Tab-separated table of C-alpha atoms in Angstrom:
chain	number	residue	atom	x	y	z
A	1	MET	CA	-29.813	61.606	61.766
A	2	PRO	CA	-32.697	62.430	64.119
A	3	TYR	CA	-32.068	63.924	67.522
A	4	ARG	CA	-32.038	61.458	70.372
A	5	SER	CA	-30.774	61.653	73.892
A	6	ILE	CA	-27.713	59.524	74.556
A	7	SER	CA	-26.835	58.782	78.162
A	8	SER	CA	-23.534	59.862	79.670
A	9	ASP	CA	-22.383	56.286	80.232
A	10	ILE	CA	-22.795	55.457	76.519
A	11	LYS	CA	-20.855	58.603	75.605
A	12	GLN	CA	-18.076	57.668	78.032
A	13	LYS	CA	-17.993	54.109	76.689
A	14	ALA	CA	-17.649	55.443	73.135
A	15	LEU	CA	-14.677	57.570	74.205
A	16	GLU	CA	-13.138	54.584	75.995
A	17	LEU	CA	-13.388	52.508	72.811
A	18	VAL	CA	-11.714	55.275	70.799
A	19	SER	CA	-8.936	55.572	73.387
A	20	ASP	CA	-8.500	51.781	73.270
A	21	GLY	CA	-7.616	52.068	69.585
A	22	TRP	CA	-10.955	51.710	67.821
A	23	HIS	CA	-11.540	53.954	64.807
A	24	ILE	CA	-14.270	56.536	65.311
A	25	GLN	CA	-16.140	55.164	62.278
A	26	ASP	CA	-16.206	51.669	63.817
A	27	VAL	CA	-17.460	52.978	67.176
A	28	CYS	CA	-20.156	54.996	65.419
A	29	SER	CA	-21.358	52.076	63.309
A	30	VAL	CA	-21.539	49.759	66.339
A	31	LEU	CA	-23.309	52.282	68.594
A	32	GLY	CA	-25.375	53.906	65.832
A	33	MET	CA	-24.211	57.487	66.147
A	34	CYS	CA	-22.535	60.089	64.007
A	35	PRO	CA	-18.763	60.718	64.117
A	36	ARG	CA	-19.255	64.428	64.799
A	37	SER	CA	-21.017	63.549	68.058
A	38	VAL	CA	-18.046	61.509	69.258
A	39	GLU	CA	-15.683	64.336	68.321
A	40	ARG	CA	-17.862	66.817	70.228
A	41	TRP	CA	-17.955	64.568	73.310
A	42	GLN	CA	-14.169	64.245	73.173
A	43	ALA	CA	-13.808	68.032	72.982
A	44	ASN	CA	-16.174	68.461	75.948
A	45	PHE	CA	-14.228	65.872	77.929
A	46	ASP	CA	-10.877	67.490	77.119
A	47	GLU	CA	-12.088	70.985	78.050
A	48	GLN	CA	-14.396	70.305	81.007
A	49	GLY	CA	-13.667	66.787	82.225
A	50	THR	CA	-17.164	65.561	81.364
A	51	VAL	CA	-18.794	64.325	78.167
A	52	ASN	CA	-21.871	66.510	78.649
A	53	PRO	CA	-21.624	70.195	77.736
A	54	ALA	CA	-21.808	72.753	80.507
A	55	HIS	CA	-25.089	74.612	80.687
A	56	PRO	CA	-24.761	78.356	80.270
A	57	THR	CA	-25.817	80.579	83.118
A	58	ARG	CA	-29.373	81.695	82.530
A	59	GLY	CA	-31.235	84.774	83.560
A	60	ARG	CA	-30.253	88.271	84.396
A	61	ARG	CA	-27.135	88.985	86.430
A	62	ARG	CA	-27.757	90.015	90.014
A	63	LEU	CA	-27.331	93.666	90.875
A	64	LEU	CA	-26.220	92.946	94.448
A	65	SER	CA	-23.353	90.668	95.386
A	66	PRO	CA	-23.921	87.769	97.808
A	67	ASP	CA	-22.013	89.675	100.521
A	68	ILE	CA	-24.303	92.688	100.228
A	69	MET	CA	-27.383	90.442	100.194
A	70	HIS	CA	-26.164	88.737	103.371
A	71	ALA	CA	-25.530	92.091	105.087
A	72	LEU	CA	-28.994	93.359	104.113
A	73	ASN	CA	-30.587	90.157	105.344
A	74	GLU	CA	-28.865	90.489	108.730
A	75	LEU	CA	-29.876	94.151	108.956
A	76	ILE	CA	-33.524	93.322	108.281
A	77	HIS	CA	-33.507	90.511	110.847
A	78	GLU	CA	-31.991	92.807	113.474
A	79	ASN	CA	-34.528	95.574	112.865
A	80	PRO	CA	-37.591	94.308	110.941
A	81	THR	CA	-39.493	97.615	111.319
A	82	MET	CA	-36.810	99.605	109.472
A	83	TYR	CA	-37.985	101.565	106.416
A	84	LEU	CA	-36.244	101.357	103.068
A	85	ASP	CA	-34.890	104.909	103.271
A	86	GLU	CA	-33.279	104.066	106.647
A	87	ILE	CA	-31.240	101.268	105.161
């Protein structure tokens, strides 16, 4: 089956039909999707409370915590002519 984007409301409706007693095969034939997709959406909903999967955090982890960044920002605003070795 080719990849296609299915909206969240269609995914939720499919899960509602399954919870109302429909067989997964019947839901899939009516909505034109594969049973594995419905099972995956159900697993996402059970684990995260949403039918869409959570996006993983991208990029490199920050070296400085938000608290340290805030303190440095305040320090720079208080004394903008300060050199790096004075910090």
